[in-house]
Structures are given as C-alpha cells and as structure tokens.
XYZ file of C-alpha atoms in Angstrom:
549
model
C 0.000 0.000 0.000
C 1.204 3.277 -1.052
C 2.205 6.023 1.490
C 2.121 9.464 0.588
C 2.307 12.981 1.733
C 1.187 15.330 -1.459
C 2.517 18.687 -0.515
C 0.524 21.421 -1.385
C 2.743 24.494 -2.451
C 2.689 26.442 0.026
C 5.437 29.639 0.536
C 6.334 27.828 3.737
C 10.033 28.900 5.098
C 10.547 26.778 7.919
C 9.486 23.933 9.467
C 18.408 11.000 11.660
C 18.474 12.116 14.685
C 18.969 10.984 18.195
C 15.703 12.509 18.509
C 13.433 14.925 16.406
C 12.370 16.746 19.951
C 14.361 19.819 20.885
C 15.542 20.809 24.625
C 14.694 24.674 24.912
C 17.927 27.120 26.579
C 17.322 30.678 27.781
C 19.043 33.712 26.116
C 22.673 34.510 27.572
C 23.407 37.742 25.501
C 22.299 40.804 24.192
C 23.968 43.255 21.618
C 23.869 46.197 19.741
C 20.093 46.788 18.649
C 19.163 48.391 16.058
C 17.286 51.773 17.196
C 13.754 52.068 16.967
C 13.791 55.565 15.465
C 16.149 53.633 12.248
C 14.200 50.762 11.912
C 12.366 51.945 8.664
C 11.286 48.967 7.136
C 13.637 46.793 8.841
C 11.324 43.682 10.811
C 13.219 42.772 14.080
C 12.724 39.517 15.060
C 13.352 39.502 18.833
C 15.314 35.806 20.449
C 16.668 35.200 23.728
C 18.726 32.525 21.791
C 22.352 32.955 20.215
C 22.732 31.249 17.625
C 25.845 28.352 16.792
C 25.388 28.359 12.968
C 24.163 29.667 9.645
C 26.088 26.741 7.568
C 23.175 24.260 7.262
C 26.100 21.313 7.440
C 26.908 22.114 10.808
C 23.573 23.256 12.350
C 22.555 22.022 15.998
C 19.576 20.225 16.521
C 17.576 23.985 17.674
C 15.170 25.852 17.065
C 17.238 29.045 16.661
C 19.517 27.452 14.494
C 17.059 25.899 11.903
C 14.753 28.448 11.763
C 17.571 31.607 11.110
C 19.252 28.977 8.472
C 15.810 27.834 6.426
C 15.171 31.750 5.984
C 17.701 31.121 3.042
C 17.976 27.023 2.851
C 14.798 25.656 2.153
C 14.529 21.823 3.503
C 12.174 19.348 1.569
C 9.070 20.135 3.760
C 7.923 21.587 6.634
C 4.546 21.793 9.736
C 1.912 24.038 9.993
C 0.325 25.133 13.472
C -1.854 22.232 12.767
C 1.287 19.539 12.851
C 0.233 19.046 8.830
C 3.319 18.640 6.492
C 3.636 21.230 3.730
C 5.705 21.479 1.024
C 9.325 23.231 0.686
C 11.221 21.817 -2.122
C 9.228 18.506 -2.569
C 5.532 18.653 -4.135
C 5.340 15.054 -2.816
C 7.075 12.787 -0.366
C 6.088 8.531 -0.880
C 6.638 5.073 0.221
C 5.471 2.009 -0.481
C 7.388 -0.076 2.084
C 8.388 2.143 5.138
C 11.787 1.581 3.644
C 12.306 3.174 0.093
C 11.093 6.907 -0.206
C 10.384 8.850 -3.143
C 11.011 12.250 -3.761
C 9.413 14.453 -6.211
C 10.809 18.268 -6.288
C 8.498 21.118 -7.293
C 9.016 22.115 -10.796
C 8.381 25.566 -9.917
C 11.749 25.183 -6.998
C 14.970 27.428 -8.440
C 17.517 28.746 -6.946
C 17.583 32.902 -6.871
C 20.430 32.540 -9.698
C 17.613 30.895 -11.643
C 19.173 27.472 -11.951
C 16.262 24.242 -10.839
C 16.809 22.712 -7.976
C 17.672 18.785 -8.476
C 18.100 15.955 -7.234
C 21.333 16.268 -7.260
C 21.130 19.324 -5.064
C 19.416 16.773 -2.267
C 22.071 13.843 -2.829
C 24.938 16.279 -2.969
C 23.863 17.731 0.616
C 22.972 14.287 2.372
C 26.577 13.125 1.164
C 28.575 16.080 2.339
C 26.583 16.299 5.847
C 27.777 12.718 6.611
C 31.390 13.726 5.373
C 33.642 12.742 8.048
C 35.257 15.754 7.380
C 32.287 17.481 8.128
C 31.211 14.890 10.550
C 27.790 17.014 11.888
C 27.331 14.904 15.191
C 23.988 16.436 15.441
C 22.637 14.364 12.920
C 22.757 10.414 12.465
C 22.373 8.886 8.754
C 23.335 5.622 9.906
C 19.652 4.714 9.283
C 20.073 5.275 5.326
C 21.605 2.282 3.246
C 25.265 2.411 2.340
C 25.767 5.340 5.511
C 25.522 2.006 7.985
C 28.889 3.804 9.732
C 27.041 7.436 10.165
C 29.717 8.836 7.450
C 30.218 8.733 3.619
C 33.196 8.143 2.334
C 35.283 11.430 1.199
C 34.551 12.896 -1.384
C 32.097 10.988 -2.178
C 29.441 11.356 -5.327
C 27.050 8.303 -4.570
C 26.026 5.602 -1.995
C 23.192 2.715 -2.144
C 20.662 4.710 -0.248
C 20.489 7.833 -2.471
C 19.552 7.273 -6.178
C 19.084 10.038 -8.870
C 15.890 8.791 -11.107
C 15.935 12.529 -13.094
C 16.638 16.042 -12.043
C 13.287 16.319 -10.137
C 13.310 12.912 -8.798
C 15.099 10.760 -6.669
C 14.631 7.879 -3.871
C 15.801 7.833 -0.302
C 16.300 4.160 0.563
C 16.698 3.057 4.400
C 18.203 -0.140 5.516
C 15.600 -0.715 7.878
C 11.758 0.312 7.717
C 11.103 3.962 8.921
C 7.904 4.902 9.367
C 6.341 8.321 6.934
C 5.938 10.028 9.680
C 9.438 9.905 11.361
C 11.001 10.424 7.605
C 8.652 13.201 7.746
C 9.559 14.730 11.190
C 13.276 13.954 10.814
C 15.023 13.935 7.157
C 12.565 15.877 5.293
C 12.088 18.559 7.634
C 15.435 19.190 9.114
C 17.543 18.911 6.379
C 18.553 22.070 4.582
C 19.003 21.540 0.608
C 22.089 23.402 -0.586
C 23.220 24.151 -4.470
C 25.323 21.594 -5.452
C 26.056 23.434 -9.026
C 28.027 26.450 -6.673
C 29.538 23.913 -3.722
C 30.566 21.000 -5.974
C 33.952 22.084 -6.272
C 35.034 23.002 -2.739
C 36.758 19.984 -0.849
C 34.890 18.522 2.433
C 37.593 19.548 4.516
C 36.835 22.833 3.301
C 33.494 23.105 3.687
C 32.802 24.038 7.106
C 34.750 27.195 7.539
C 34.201 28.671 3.985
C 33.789 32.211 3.622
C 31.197 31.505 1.301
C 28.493 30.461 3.897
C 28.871 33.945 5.148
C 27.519 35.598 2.586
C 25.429 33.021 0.194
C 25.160 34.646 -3.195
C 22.715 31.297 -4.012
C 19.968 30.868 -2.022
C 16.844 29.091 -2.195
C 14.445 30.982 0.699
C 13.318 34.020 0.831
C 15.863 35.754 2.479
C 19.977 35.689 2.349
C 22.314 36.868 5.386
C 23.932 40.491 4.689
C 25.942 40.064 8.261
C 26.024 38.513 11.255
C 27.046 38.203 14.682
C 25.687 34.752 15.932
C 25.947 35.623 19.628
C 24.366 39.141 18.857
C 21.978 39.778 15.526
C 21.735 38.441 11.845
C 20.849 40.965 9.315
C 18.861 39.408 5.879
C 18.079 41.447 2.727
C 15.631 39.770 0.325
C 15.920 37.253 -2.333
C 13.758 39.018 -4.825
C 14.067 35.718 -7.290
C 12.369 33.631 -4.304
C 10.503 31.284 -6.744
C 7.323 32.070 -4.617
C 7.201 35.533 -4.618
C 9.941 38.491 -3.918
C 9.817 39.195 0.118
C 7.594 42.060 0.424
C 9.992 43.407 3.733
C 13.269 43.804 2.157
C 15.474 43.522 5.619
C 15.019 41.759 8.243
C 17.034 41.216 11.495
C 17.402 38.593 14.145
C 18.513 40.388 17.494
C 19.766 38.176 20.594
C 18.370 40.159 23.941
C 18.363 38.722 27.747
C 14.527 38.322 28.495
C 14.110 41.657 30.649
C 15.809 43.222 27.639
C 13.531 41.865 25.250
C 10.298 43.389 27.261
C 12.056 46.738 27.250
C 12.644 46.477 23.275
C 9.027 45.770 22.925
C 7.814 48.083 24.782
C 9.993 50.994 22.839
C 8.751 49.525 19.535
C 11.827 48.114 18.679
C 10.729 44.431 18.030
C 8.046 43.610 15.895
C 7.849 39.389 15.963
C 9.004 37.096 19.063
C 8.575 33.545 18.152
C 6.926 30.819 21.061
C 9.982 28.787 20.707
C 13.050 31.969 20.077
C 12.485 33.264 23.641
C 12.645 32.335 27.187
C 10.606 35.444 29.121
C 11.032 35.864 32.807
C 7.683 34.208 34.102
C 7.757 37.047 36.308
C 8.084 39.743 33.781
C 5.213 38.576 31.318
C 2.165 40.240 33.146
C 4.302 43.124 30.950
C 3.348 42.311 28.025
C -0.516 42.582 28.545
C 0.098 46.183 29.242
C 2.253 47.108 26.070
C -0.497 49.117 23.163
C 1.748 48.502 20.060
C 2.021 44.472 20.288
C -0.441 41.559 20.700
C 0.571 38.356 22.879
C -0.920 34.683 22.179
C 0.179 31.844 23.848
C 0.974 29.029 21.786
C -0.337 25.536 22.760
C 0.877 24.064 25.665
C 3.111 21.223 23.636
C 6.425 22.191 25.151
C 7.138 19.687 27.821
C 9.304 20.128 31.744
C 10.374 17.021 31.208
C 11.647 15.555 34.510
C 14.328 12.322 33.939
C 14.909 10.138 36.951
C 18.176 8.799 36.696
C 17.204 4.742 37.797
C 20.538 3.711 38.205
C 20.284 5.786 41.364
C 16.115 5.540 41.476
C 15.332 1.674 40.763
C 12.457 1.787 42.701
C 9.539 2.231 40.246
C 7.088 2.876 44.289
C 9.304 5.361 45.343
C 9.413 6.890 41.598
C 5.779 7.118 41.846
C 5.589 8.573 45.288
C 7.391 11.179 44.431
C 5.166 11.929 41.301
C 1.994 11.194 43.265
C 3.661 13.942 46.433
C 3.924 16.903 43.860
C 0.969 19.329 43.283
C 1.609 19.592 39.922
C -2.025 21.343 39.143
C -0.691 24.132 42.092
C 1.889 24.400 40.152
C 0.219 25.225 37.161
C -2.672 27.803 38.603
C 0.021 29.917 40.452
C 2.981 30.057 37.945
C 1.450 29.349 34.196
C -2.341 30.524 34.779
C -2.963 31.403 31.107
C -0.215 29.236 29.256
C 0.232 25.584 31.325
C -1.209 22.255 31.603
C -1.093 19.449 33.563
C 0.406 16.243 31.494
C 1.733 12.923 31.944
C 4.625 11.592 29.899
C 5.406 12.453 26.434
C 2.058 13.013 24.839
C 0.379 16.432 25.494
C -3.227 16.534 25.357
C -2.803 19.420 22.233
C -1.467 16.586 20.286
C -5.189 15.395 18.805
C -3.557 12.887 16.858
C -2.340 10.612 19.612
C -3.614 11.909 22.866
C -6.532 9.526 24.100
C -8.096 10.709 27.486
C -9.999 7.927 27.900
C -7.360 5.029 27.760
C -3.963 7.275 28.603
C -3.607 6.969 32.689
C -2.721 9.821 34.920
C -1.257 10.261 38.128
C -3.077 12.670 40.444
C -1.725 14.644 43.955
C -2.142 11.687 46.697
C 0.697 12.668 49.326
C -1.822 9.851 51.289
C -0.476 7.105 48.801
C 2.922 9.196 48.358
C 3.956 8.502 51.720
C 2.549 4.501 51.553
C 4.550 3.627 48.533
C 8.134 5.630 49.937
C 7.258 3.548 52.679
C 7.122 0.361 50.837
C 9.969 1.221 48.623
C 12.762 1.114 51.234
C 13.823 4.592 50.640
C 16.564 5.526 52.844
C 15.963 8.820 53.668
C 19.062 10.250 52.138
C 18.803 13.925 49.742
C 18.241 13.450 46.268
C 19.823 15.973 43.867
C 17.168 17.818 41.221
C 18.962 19.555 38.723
C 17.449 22.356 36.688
C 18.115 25.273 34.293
C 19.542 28.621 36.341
C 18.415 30.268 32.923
C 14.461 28.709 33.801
C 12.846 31.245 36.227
C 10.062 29.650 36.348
C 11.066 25.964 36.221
C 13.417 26.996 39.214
C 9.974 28.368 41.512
C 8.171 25.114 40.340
C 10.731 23.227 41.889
C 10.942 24.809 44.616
C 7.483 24.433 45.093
C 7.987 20.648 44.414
C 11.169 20.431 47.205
C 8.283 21.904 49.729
C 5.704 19.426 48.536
C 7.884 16.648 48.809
C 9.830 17.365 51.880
C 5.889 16.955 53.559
C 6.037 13.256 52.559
C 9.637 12.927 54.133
C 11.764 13.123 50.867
C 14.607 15.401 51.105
C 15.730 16.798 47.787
C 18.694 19.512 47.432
C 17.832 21.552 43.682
C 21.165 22.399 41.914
C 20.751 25.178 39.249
C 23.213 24.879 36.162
C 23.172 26.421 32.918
C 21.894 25.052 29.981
C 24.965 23.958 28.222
C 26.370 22.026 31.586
C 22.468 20.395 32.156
C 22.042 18.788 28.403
C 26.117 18.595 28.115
C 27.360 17.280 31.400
C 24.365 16.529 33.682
C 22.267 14.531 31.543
C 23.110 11.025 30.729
C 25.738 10.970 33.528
C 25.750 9.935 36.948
C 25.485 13.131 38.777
C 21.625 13.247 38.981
C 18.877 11.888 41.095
C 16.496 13.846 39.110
C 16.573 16.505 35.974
C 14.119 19.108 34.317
C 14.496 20.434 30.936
C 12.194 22.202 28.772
C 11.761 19.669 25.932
C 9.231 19.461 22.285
C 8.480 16.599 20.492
C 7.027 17.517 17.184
C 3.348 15.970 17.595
C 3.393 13.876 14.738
C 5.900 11.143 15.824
C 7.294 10.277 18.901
C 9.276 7.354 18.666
C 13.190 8.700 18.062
C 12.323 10.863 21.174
C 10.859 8.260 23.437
C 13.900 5.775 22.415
C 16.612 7.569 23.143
C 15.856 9.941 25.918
C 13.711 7.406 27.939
C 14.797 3.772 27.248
C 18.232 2.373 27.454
C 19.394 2.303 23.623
C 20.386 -1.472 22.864
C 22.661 -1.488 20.169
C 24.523 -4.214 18.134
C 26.510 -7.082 20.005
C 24.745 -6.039 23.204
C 26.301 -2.966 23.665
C 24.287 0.148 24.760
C 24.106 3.751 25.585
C 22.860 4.805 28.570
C 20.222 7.294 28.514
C 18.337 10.766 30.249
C 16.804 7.971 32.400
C 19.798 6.143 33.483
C 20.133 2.602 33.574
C 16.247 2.326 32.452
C 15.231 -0.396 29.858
C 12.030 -2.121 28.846
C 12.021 -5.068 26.327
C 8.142 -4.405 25.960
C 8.765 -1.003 25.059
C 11.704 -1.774 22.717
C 9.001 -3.955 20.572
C 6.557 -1.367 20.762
C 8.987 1.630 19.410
C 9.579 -0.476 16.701
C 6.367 -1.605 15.773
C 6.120 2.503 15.757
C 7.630 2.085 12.201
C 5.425 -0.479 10.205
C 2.326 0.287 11.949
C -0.999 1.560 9.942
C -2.657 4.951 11.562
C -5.103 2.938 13.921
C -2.543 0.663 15.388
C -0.082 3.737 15.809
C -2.730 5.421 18.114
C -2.753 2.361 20.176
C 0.580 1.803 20.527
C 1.608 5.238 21.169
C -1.280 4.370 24.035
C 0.727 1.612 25.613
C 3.617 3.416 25.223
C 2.236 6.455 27.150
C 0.863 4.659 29.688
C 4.092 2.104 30.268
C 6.076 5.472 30.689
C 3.517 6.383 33.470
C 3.536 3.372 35.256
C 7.038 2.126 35.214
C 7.816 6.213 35.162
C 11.340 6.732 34.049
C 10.311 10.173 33.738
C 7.768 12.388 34.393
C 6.339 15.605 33.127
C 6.094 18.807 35.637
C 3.958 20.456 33.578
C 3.042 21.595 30.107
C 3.618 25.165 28.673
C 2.976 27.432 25.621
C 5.405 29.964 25.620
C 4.410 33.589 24.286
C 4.278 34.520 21.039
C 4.344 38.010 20.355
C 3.162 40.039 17.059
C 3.951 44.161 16.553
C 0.273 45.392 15.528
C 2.602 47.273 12.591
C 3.030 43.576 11.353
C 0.696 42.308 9.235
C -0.371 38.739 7.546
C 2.011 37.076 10.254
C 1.079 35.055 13.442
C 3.491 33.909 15.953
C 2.248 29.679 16.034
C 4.693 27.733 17.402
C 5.018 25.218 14.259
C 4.575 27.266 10.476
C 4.721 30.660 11.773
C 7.240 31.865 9.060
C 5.720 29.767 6.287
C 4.599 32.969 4.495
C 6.982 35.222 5.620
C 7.267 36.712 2.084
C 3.654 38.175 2.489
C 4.177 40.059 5.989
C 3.823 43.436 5.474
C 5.051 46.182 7.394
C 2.324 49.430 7.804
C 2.900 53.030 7.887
C-alpha cells in the first residue's frame, strides 16, 4: 500500500536524529540593537537565543539554528500550526514499504540565480553532511543504506541509499523500515538543501569554515544573510528571485536580547515578531506584556514539555518513583505560575497533540501525598537527599521546583535543587551519573514520537549487546523496545494504540515524568501584518508580511 504525503505548495520557510524533539535554553546575551527611530522597514525579530550556525552542514539540533538557516535554505518540507506537512522543495514525499522513499521536487523550486533545484542538489547535501570531514554529530544517517557507519566516504558522489531517477526525482532508501511520519519529522524537515552546481567544487575539509556560507550569493528561501554576529543579531536582505514571490519586507534582522531586555525592546517599539519557541521570558516579567499598546501576545499551545528524567541507576524503585510523582501538586503548580499558558500532562504526549492523545485510555497520576507517603514507605527509601537539577536560565522551572522540594519534603523526601546552565544540564548533567532527578524544557514535534521516546527514555540497545545509557539512566524495557519499533510499520489505527501503551508504560514504570506543560508567548507588533506567531509554520509565508505606515 502506497504512502504518501502530497505537498501542497505552500510559501512555507521553515518547518536521523537521536531525537526529532528539541531541549529549549534561555538567552545569555544581548547586543547592539538596532534603534527604533532607524528601523524603517527593517522587521526585528526579537530571540533570547544565540545562535551556533548559519552553515546548514553544521547546524545544531535547535530551534534558533534551523529556523535563522531555512530563511535562506529551504529543507524538503515543513509543519503548519496544525502539525500538517507542507511542502518546501518537494511537491510530494512517498513510500510504499516504510523503507524506500520517493522524492518528487516542485518544478516551480529554483535557486535565486535561476538554476532548478535537483536531485542532485538533495544527494549532494545528504553526502557532504555525513562527510567525516564534516562529521555534523547532530545528525545520524546511519539509518540510510550504504551510511551504515554514520559517514560517507570522502569525497564521495554516490552511496546505495540515495539514487538520482531525473533532475526532479530521486529515492531515499533506508536499511531498515522507517515509518512516513518519522522520515517526515526527521530527514525531510530538518535537512537544509544546498546548491550543489556552486559547492561542488570546494573539498569537504573545506566546507565548514568557507567564507562563502557567510555571505550566500545562491539561495533558495526568501531571504539571504547580509551580516552577522551569531551571539548578537543576523541581518537578511531579500531574495527578490524567491521562486514564490519576492519578500515584500526587504530587511530583516534577528537580534539576541536577555529576556528583561527583550520586554524593554518591545515596549519601545523596537521588536516587531518574538517567536513561542526563540524566547525564554522571565515568568515574572510577562504580566508586561498585557500592558504594552503597540504588540499583541498569544500563547501558543501548551506542547512544550518540563520534562523531569529520573536517573534509575540511582532511582530503581519504580514505588518510590511514583511517590514522588503522586507527592507533587503539579495542578498548584500550574494555577500559580502558568495561569494562562500551562497544563497538567503525563509523559510524552500532550493533550494538544489530537492525533495521539486519548483521554480515555492514557492513565494519569493525580496529587495523593496519602499514597505518596505509603509507597516511599514500601519502597525502602533511605531517607538520604536526592539531587534535582534544573536550568539557572528557567525562572520559572526553578519556583516550580521549589514548590515541588516543599511538597515533597511533607512526605519525608529530602531533595537539594542544583541550578546549572543550559549547556552544563544537556552537556554534562544529563546522561551521567550526577543526577537523582533533571528538568528540561523539551518538544516533540506531535506527529511522531518514537526517536524521542527511544533515546531519551529507554536504554538504547545497540549491536553485540552494547548500549548507551540514557536521560533515564540505567532504564530499559524489552516491551517497550518492541513497541517503538512496531512505531515504524504500523498503519494509523494501530499507531494510536501503541503510542497508548507506550504512554501509559512510561507512566507506570515512570522513568520520567512531566512537571507540567507550557505554551510559551508569542508576540506580534500590531505594525506587522499577515504574520502570526504559532509555534510550528509561523514563518511559512513570511514573504507576504507586510510592514504598515
């Protein structure tokens, strides 16, 4: 039975992997701003979040990074607010078999010098991505056949897994079945298509430094950078040869703030667009933003988890896990710190996610410091302090915790919190043995969980028995290993179900746990028209906005 996504051609701009989900940092610097009274037609684009790169072969798996590179590298496809796949580059994405995928490029997709973009484009970029020269550890084609090792040979011009059937067609073959969704969710949305016909000639151990990534003069988006400062601002003019339609705001910028910063730029006009997933907001400063004339706030959809990882190698006990789930006042929580924007949740699914989320089979766990203190007591615990480690950068996550430490220290579970940055917490904390517990702010895209769910909250068993311990420690589940990979032959009813068992395995055996659910703010400059700050397709028409006066 055929599987197929047929893209409708939208002007969409943005939308494997150890994991499609994406943990969320706060800002750490803010630079020179561009002055309100000099803006002109300049739209400032306001982000808490410095960037690491603008060369789509060595992007990081953020948000920041993909959505500031895909204003000028288009990938194959990309989400809407509604978690739909629209097109990019491909007019259709479809398989067959879950194992060999075919790609058919829009005829209408050129590059601004007017030259098609081919299949060769897409083959040329997969092979110099896995380059060891390049050797982009953010990104894992080990999945597609002949890239078994994770890297392509240098300088290489072909492999097994990537065949050329014309210049607007080609096939992406895995070695194993993949479901459409997590080809979807992973490759075809994350990858940024570069023009082969300009880069061909530059070595691999070249490519990562060139100068010419500074200034692209080949672009396929609607926008290419002018200058940049990744820990400060990047400035775009407009590709007025965008095959769907010349950019009707000719600059834009990207400015990196601190969070009280950013309120004070929006107040004096000098921002005009803050994307839900660029900026980390004081919790304490946002009652601000109701009160500023010139911009209107939404919330996005509470789909961005606080995930919270037990590490089982020093929490075995799944009763004492529980208790200290069941201890925490996790709706409190949510009333007092994230009134308009939270939600309770369990696990991985949020109840947004209308795809997968099933209230009436997914269990919950509710406040019961009653049961709390009956399953410590049956668990053995010892009494001694466990160590929570959270985000300094996290305002709020650090006053839920400490509302948490006070909840469960009324059970009789002592718990010391340790705030790091963000870096040290996803770099050094996680996946060691430092941790009793850690909370991170973490989105899965809601179309496909299972690259998420298999590396941050099983045990990842690889070949000859090895493995690589994950967020959750020493945690693995057989039951869950079949289930993840049922995940990728499955038909749409049987997903739902499984992603039910899966849901509700990670709630009773609970290797982790969510605090709570959150939308962050999105925020829209009532100068700034035709756009909407969604958390998913938000700059998918970005060539329409419009700037008044």
């Amino acid at each position: 039975m055929k599987k197929t996504y047929q893209l409708s051609m939208l002007a969409v701009i943005i939308a494997l992997s150890v994991g499609c989900g994406i943990p969320s940092a706060s800002g750490k610097t803010a630079g020179n701003t561009i002055a309100a009274t000099d803006r002109g037609d300049i739209l400032t684009i306001g982000t808490t979040h410095p960037l690491s790169s603008l060369n789509p072969l060595t992007q990081s798996w953020n948000f920041i990074d993909l959505y500031a590179t895909s204003l000028q590298f288009l990938p194959l496809a990309a989400l809407d607010d509604n978690y739909q796949i629209v097109s990019q580059l491909a007019q259709s994405i479809t398989t067959e078999d879950n194992q060999t995928y075919h790609v058919r490029l829009a005829d209408a997709a050129t590059w601004s010098d007017g030259e098609p973009i081919t299949s060769e484009d897409v083959i040329w970029t997969f092979l110099k991505m896995s380059s060891p020269q390049v050797a982009n550890t953010s990104f894992d084609f080990s999945m597609i056949k002949g890239l078994e090792s994770g890297t392509s040979q240098p300088q290489a011009t072909q492999v097994d897994g990537l065949q050329k059937i014309d210049d607007k067609n080609l096939t992406i073959t895995m070695n194993r079945p993949i479901a459409l969704n997590t080809f979807m969710n992973n490759i075809a949305t994350w990858i940024m298509i570069l023009p082969s016909h300009v880069l061909k000639d530059i070595p691999d151990d070249q490519l990562v430094g060139n100068a010419w990534f500074n200034q692209p003069t080949v672009v396929s988006g609607p926008y290419r950078v002018e200058a940049f400062d990744l820990q400060h601002y990047v400035t775009y003019q407009a590709n007025e040869n965008y095959f769907l339609g010349a950019p009707k705001i000719k600059t834009v910028n990207i400015q990196v703030y601190d969070g009280s910063s950013l309120i004070a730029a929006l107040q004096s006009g000098e921002v005009d667009f803050v994307h839900p997933a660029l900026a980390d907001i004081p919790y304490q400063d946002r009652k601000q933003l109701a009160s500023i004339d010139q911009v209107t706030t939404v919330y996005a959809k509470p789909i961005t988890n606080e995930m919270t990882f037990f590490n089982t190698h020093h929490v075995p006990d799944e009763k004492m896990r529980r208790a200290i789930v069941e201890a925490i006042d996790r709706k409190t929580i949510v009333t007092s710190l994230l009134p308009e924007n939270g939600a309770v949740g369990e696990g991985v699914i949020p109840e947004e996610d209308k795809n997968f989320y099933n209230a009436e089979e997914m269990e919950t766990i509710s406040y019961d410091p009653v049961d709390a203190a009956k399953q410590l007591a049956a668990s053995g615990y010892d009494g001694r302090t466990l160590e929570w480690y959270v985000n300094s950068g996290d305002s709020l996550l650090v006053n839920a915790v400490q509302i948490a430490q006070q909840n469960l220290a009324a059970v009789g579970i002592k718990v010391n919190i340790n705030t790091v940055d963000f870096d040290t917490l996803t770099g050094t904390i996680a996946g060691s043995d430092q941790y009793d517990l850690f909370s991170v702010q973490y989105t899965i895209t809601p179309i496909d969980y299972y690259a998420d769910v298999n590396s941050l909250a099983n045990l990842v068993m690889g070949e000859n028995g090895n493995s690589k311990r994950s967020w959750t420690g020493d945690f693995h589940d057989a039951e869950m290993d079949a289930l993840l990979a049922k995940t990728q032959t499955a038909d749409e009813a049987e997903l739902k179900q499984i992603y039910v068992r899966l849901q509700n395995m990670i709630v009773q055996k609970v290797p982790l746990f969510s605090l709570y659910f959150l939308g962050n703010a999105g925020i829209v400059s009532k100068r700034l028209l035709n756009a909407s700050a969604t958390f998913f397709g938000a700059f998918n028409h970005i060539q329409d906005w419009e700037l008044a006066g």
